[in-house]
PDB file of C-alpha atoms in Angstrom:
ATOM      1  CA  UNK A 262     -13.627 -90.009  -5.423  1.00  0.00           C
ATOM      2  CA  UNK A 263     -13.211 -88.243  -1.769  1.00  0.00           C
ATOM      3  CA  UNK A 264      -9.593 -89.170  -2.204  1.00  0.00           C
ATOM      4  CA  UNK A 265      -9.301 -87.671  -5.634  1.00  0.00           C
ATOM      5  CA  UNK A 266     -11.129 -84.506  -3.719  1.00  0.00           C
ATOM      6  CA  UNK A 267      -9.110 -83.961  -1.057  1.00  0.00           C
ATOM      7  CA  UNK A 268      -5.964 -84.159  -2.785  1.00  0.00           C
ATOM      8  CA  UNK A 269      -6.699 -81.484  -5.108  1.00  0.00           C
ATOM      9  CA  UNK A 270      -7.983 -78.883  -2.293  1.00  0.00           C
ATOM     10  CA  UNK A 271      -4.540 -79.749  -0.509  1.00  0.00           C
ATOM     11  CA  UNK A 272      -2.714 -79.124  -3.931  1.00  0.00           C
ATOM     12  CA  UNK A 273      -4.944 -75.936  -4.294  1.00  0.00           C
ATOM     13  CA  UNK A 274      -4.263 -74.846  -0.768  1.00  0.00           C
ATOM     14  CA  UNK A 275      -0.642 -75.366  -1.541  1.00  0.00           C
ATOM     15  CA  UNK A 276      -0.828 -73.372  -4.580  1.00  0.00           C
ATOM     16  CA  UNK A 277      -2.147 -70.655  -2.750  1.00  0.00           C
ATOM     17  CA  UNK A 278       0.276 -70.498  -0.299  1.00  0.00           C
ATOM     18  CA  UNK A 279       3.065 -70.584  -2.394  1.00  0.00           C
ATOM     19  CA  UNK A 280       1.656 -68.095  -4.806  1.00  0.00           C
ATOM     20  CA  UNK A 281       1.491 -65.699  -1.406  1.00  0.00           C
ATOM     21  CA  UNK A 282       4.915 -66.584  -0.181  1.00  0.00           C
ATOM     22  CA  UNK A 283       6.062 -65.304  -4.115  1.00  0.00           C
ATOM     23  CA  UNK A 284       3.902 -62.285  -3.787  1.00  0.00           C
ATOM     24  CA  UNK A 285       5.367 -61.616  -0.492  1.00  0.00           C
ATOM     25  CA  UNK A 286       8.783 -62.549  -1.748  1.00  0.00           C
ATOM     26  CA  UNK A 287       8.174 -60.088  -4.465  1.00  0.00           C
ATOM     27  CA  UNK A 288       7.238 -57.061  -2.222  1.00  0.00           C
ATOM     28  CA  UNK A 289      10.325 -57.895   0.525  1.00  0.00           C
ATOM     29  CA  UNK A 290      12.746 -57.928  -2.674  1.00  0.00           C
ATOM     30  CA  UNK A 291      11.162 -54.655  -4.133  1.00  0.00           C
ATOM     31  CA  UNK A 292      11.201 -52.904  -0.368  1.00  0.00           C
ATOM     32  CA  UNK A 293      14.715 -54.087   0.081  1.00  0.00           C
ATOM     33  CA  UNK A 294      15.856 -52.750  -3.489  1.00  0.00           C
ATOM     34  CA  UNK A 295      14.599 -49.676  -2.967  1.00  0.00           C
ATOM     35  CA  UNK A 296      15.428 -49.265   0.390  1.00  0.00           C
ATOM     36  CA  UNK A 297      19.567 -49.723  -1.111  1.00  0.00           C
ATOM     37  CA  UNK A 298      18.733 -47.724  -3.840  1.00  0.00           C
ATOM     38  CA  UNK A 299      17.072 -44.018  -2.060  1.00  0.00           C
ATOM     39  CA  UNK A 300      18.943 -44.955   1.187  1.00  0.00           C
ATOM     40  CA  UNK A 301      16.616 -46.941   3.435  1.00  0.00           C
ATOM     41  CA  UNK A 302      13.533 -45.038   2.961  1.00  0.00           C
ATOM     42  CA  UNK A 303      10.856 -45.734   5.376  1.00  0.00           C
ATOM     43  CA  UNK A 304       7.310 -45.071   6.355  1.00  0.00           C
ATOM     44  CA  UNK A 305       6.765 -41.850   8.524  1.00  0.00           C
ATOM     45  CA  UNK A 306       3.669 -41.264  10.900  1.00  0.00           C
ATOM     46  CA  UNK A 307       1.589 -38.611  10.464  1.00  0.00           C
ATOM     47  CA  UNK A 308       2.949 -36.916  13.554  1.00  0.00           C
ATOM     48  CA  UNK A 309       6.195 -37.069  11.930  1.00  0.00           C
ATOM     49  CA  UNK A 310       5.157 -35.643   8.897  1.00  0.00           C
ATOM     50  CA  UNK A 311       3.400 -33.058  10.758  1.00  0.00           C
ATOM     51  CA  UNK A 312       6.512 -32.225  12.445  1.00  0.00           C
ATOM     52  CA  UNK A 313       8.698 -31.808   9.537  1.00  0.00           C
ATOM     53  CA  UNK A 314       5.779 -29.835   7.713  1.00  0.00           C
ATOM     54  CA  UNK A 315       6.442 -27.657  10.617  1.00  0.00           C
ATOM     55  CA  UNK A 316      10.234 -27.117  10.400  1.00  0.00           C
ATOM     56  CA  UNK A 317       9.475 -26.582   7.130  1.00  0.00           C
ATOM     57  CA  UNK A 318       6.909 -23.486   7.176  1.00  0.00           C
ATOM     58  CA  UNK A 319       8.890 -22.024  10.146  1.00  0.00           C
ATOM     59  CA  UNK A 320      12.072 -22.066   8.087  1.00  0.00           C
ATOM     60  CA  UNK A 321      10.383 -20.808   5.131  1.00  0.00           C
ATOM     61  CA  UNK A 322       8.363 -18.188   7.077  1.00  0.00           C
ATOM     62  CA  UNK A 323      12.177 -16.991   8.300  1.00  0.00           C
ATOM     63  CA  UNK A 324      13.734 -17.405   4.625  1.00  0.00           C
ATOM     64  CA  UNK A 325      10.472 -15.292   3.836  1.00  0.00           C
ATOM     65  CA  UNK A 326      10.612 -12.818   6.644  1.00  0.00           C
ATOM     66  CA  UNK A 327      14.592 -12.204   5.728  1.00  0.00           C
ATOM     67  CA  UNK A 328      13.923 -11.580   1.922  1.00  0.00           C
ATOM     68  CA  UNK A 329      11.594  -8.807   3.102  1.00  0.00           C
ATOM     69  CA  UNK A 330      14.156  -7.584   6.021  1.00  0.00           C
ATOM     70  CA  UNK A 331      16.484  -6.914   2.747  1.00  0.00           C
ATOM     71  CA  UNK A 332      14.291  -5.712   0.634  1.00  0.00           C
ATOM     72  CA  UNK A 333      13.143  -2.947   3.364  1.00  0.00           C
ATOM     73  CA  UNK A 334      16.684  -2.244   4.025  1.00  0.00           C
ATOM     74  CA  UNK A 335      17.370  -1.666   0.164  1.00  0.00           C
ATOM     75  CA  UNK A 336      14.663   0.257   0.116  1.00  0.00           C
ATOM     76  CA  UNK A 337      15.645   2.834   2.968  1.00  0.00           C
ATOM     77  CA  UNK A 338      19.455   2.746   1.864  1.00  0.00           C
ATOM     78  CA  UNK A 339      17.738   3.943  -1.683  1.00  0.00           C
ATOM     79  CA  UNK A 340      15.560   6.577   0.019  1.00  0.00           C
ATOM     80  CA  UNK A 341      18.462   7.623   2.332  1.00  0.00           C
ATOM     81  CA  UNK A 342      20.381   8.000  -0.995  1.00  0.00           C
ATOM     82  CA  UNK A 343      18.059  10.194  -3.149  1.00  0.00           C
ATOM     83  CA  UNK A 344      17.136  11.960   0.052  1.00  0.00           C
ATOM     84  CA  UNK A 345      21.595  13.198   0.238  1.00  0.00           C
ATOM     85  CA  UNK A 346      21.105  13.479  -3.371  1.00  0.00           C
ATOM     86  CA  UNK A 347      18.256  16.127  -3.020  1.00  0.00           C
ATOM     87  CA  UNK A 348      19.944  18.023  -0.394  1.00  0.00           C
ATOM     88  CA  UNK A 349      23.372  18.161  -2.248  1.00  0.00           C
ATOM     89  CA  UNK A 350      21.146  19.423  -5.094  1.00  0.00           C
ATOM     90  CA  UNK A 351      19.634  21.729  -2.762  1.00  0.00           C
ATOM     91  CA  UNK A 352      22.628  22.987  -1.458  1.00  0.00           C
ATOM     92  CA  UNK A 353      24.295  23.609  -4.895  1.00  0.00           C
ATOM     93  CA  UNK A 354      21.376  25.676  -6.318  1.00  0.00           C
ATOM     94  CA  UNK A 355      20.975  27.578  -3.008  1.00  0.00           C
ATOM     95  CA  UNK A 356      25.271  28.422  -3.453  1.00  0.00           C
ATOM     96  CA  UNK A 357      24.452  29.087  -7.304  1.00  0.00           C
ATOM     97  CA  UNK A 358      21.555  31.375  -6.307  1.00  0.00           C
ATOM     98  CA  UNK A 359      23.978  33.328  -3.872  1.00  0.00           C
ATOM     99  CA  UNK A 360      26.898  33.546  -6.465  1.00  0.00           C
ATOM    100  CA  UNK A 361      24.527  34.905  -9.214  1.00  0.00           C
ATOM    101  CA  UNK A 362      23.236  37.464  -6.705  1.00  0.00           C
ATOM    102  CA  UNK A 363      26.838  38.147  -5.525  1.00  0.00           C
ATOM    103  CA  UNK A 364      27.613  38.439  -9.355  1.00  0.00           C
ATOM    104  CA  UNK A 365      25.024  40.949  -9.409  1.00  0.00           C
ATOM    105  CA  UNK A 366      25.790  42.938  -7.009  1.00  0.00           C
ATOM    106  CA  UNK A 367      29.251  43.277  -8.223  1.00  0.00           C
ATOM    107  CA  UNK A 368      28.461  44.142 -11.764  1.00  0.00           C
ATOM    108  CA  UNK A 369      25.467  46.901 -10.642  1.00  0.00           C
ATOM    109  CA  UNK A 370      28.737  48.069  -8.170  1.00  0.00           C
ATOM    110  CA  UNK A 371      30.871  48.183 -10.962  1.00  0.00           C
ATOM    111  CA  UNK A 372      28.900  50.365 -13.083  1.00  0.00           C
ATOM    112  CA  UNK A 373      28.278  52.629 -10.615  1.00  0.00           C
ATOM    113  CA  UNK A 374      31.799  52.765  -9.701  1.00  0.00           C
ATOM    114  CA  UNK A 375      32.423  53.538 -13.289  1.00  0.00           C
ATOM    115  CA  UNK A 376      29.868  55.474 -13.717  1.00  0.00           C
ATOM    116  CA  UNK A 377      31.651  58.033 -10.676  1.00  0.00           C
ATOM    117  CA  UNK A 378      34.767  57.372 -12.692  1.00  0.00           C
ATOM    118  CA  UNK A 379      33.597  59.220 -15.711  1.00  0.00           C
ATOM    119  CA  UNK A 380      31.527  61.968 -14.048  1.00  0.00           C
ATOM    120  CA  UNK A 381      34.681  63.048 -11.920  1.00  0.00           C
ATOM    121  CA  UNK A 382      36.920  62.432 -15.098  1.00  0.00           C
ATOM    122  CA  UNK A 383      34.509  64.892 -16.892  1.00  0.00           C
ATOM    123  CA  UNK A 384      33.966  67.183 -14.134  1.00  0.00           C
ATOM    124  CA  UNK A 385      37.091  67.169 -12.381  1.00  0.00           C
ATOM    125  CA  UNK A 386      35.803  66.616  -9.421  1.00  0.00           C
ATOM    126  CA  UNK A 387      36.494  63.767  -6.857  1.00  0.00           C
ATOM    127  CA  UNK A 388      32.884  62.732  -5.561  1.00  0.00           C
ATOM    128  CA  UNK A 389      34.406  60.017  -2.769  1.00  0.00           C
ATOM    129  CA  UNK A 390      37.454  62.520  -1.710  1.00  0.00           C
ATOM    130  CA  UNK A 391      35.651  65.341  -0.563  1.00  0.00           C
TER     131      UNK A 391
END
């Protein structure tokens, strides 16, 4: 019986090794398959991952900073346009006010001139010629 036990043990060891080899072969096949499928991805160390994360964060911060700077630039341009529009409206209102005052003065002068003309026609005297 010792021989049968030894043979059984040997067969069990060989079967175990064959199983491990089969599992190892499947792992190697799967690894090779995914390398070819995804372009040879390899495991990265923690240092490589941290360096990549740092580079990504720096890029993200730069991109975010550029977006913020662009928003501020657009806001400043909008403020400048609004200030220019307010200035133009203010100048236009001043001109309109001056024209209105000028027209009022002209109307008053015309009234005075008409009154003088009527009085000279009625009295026969010319007040401006004396």
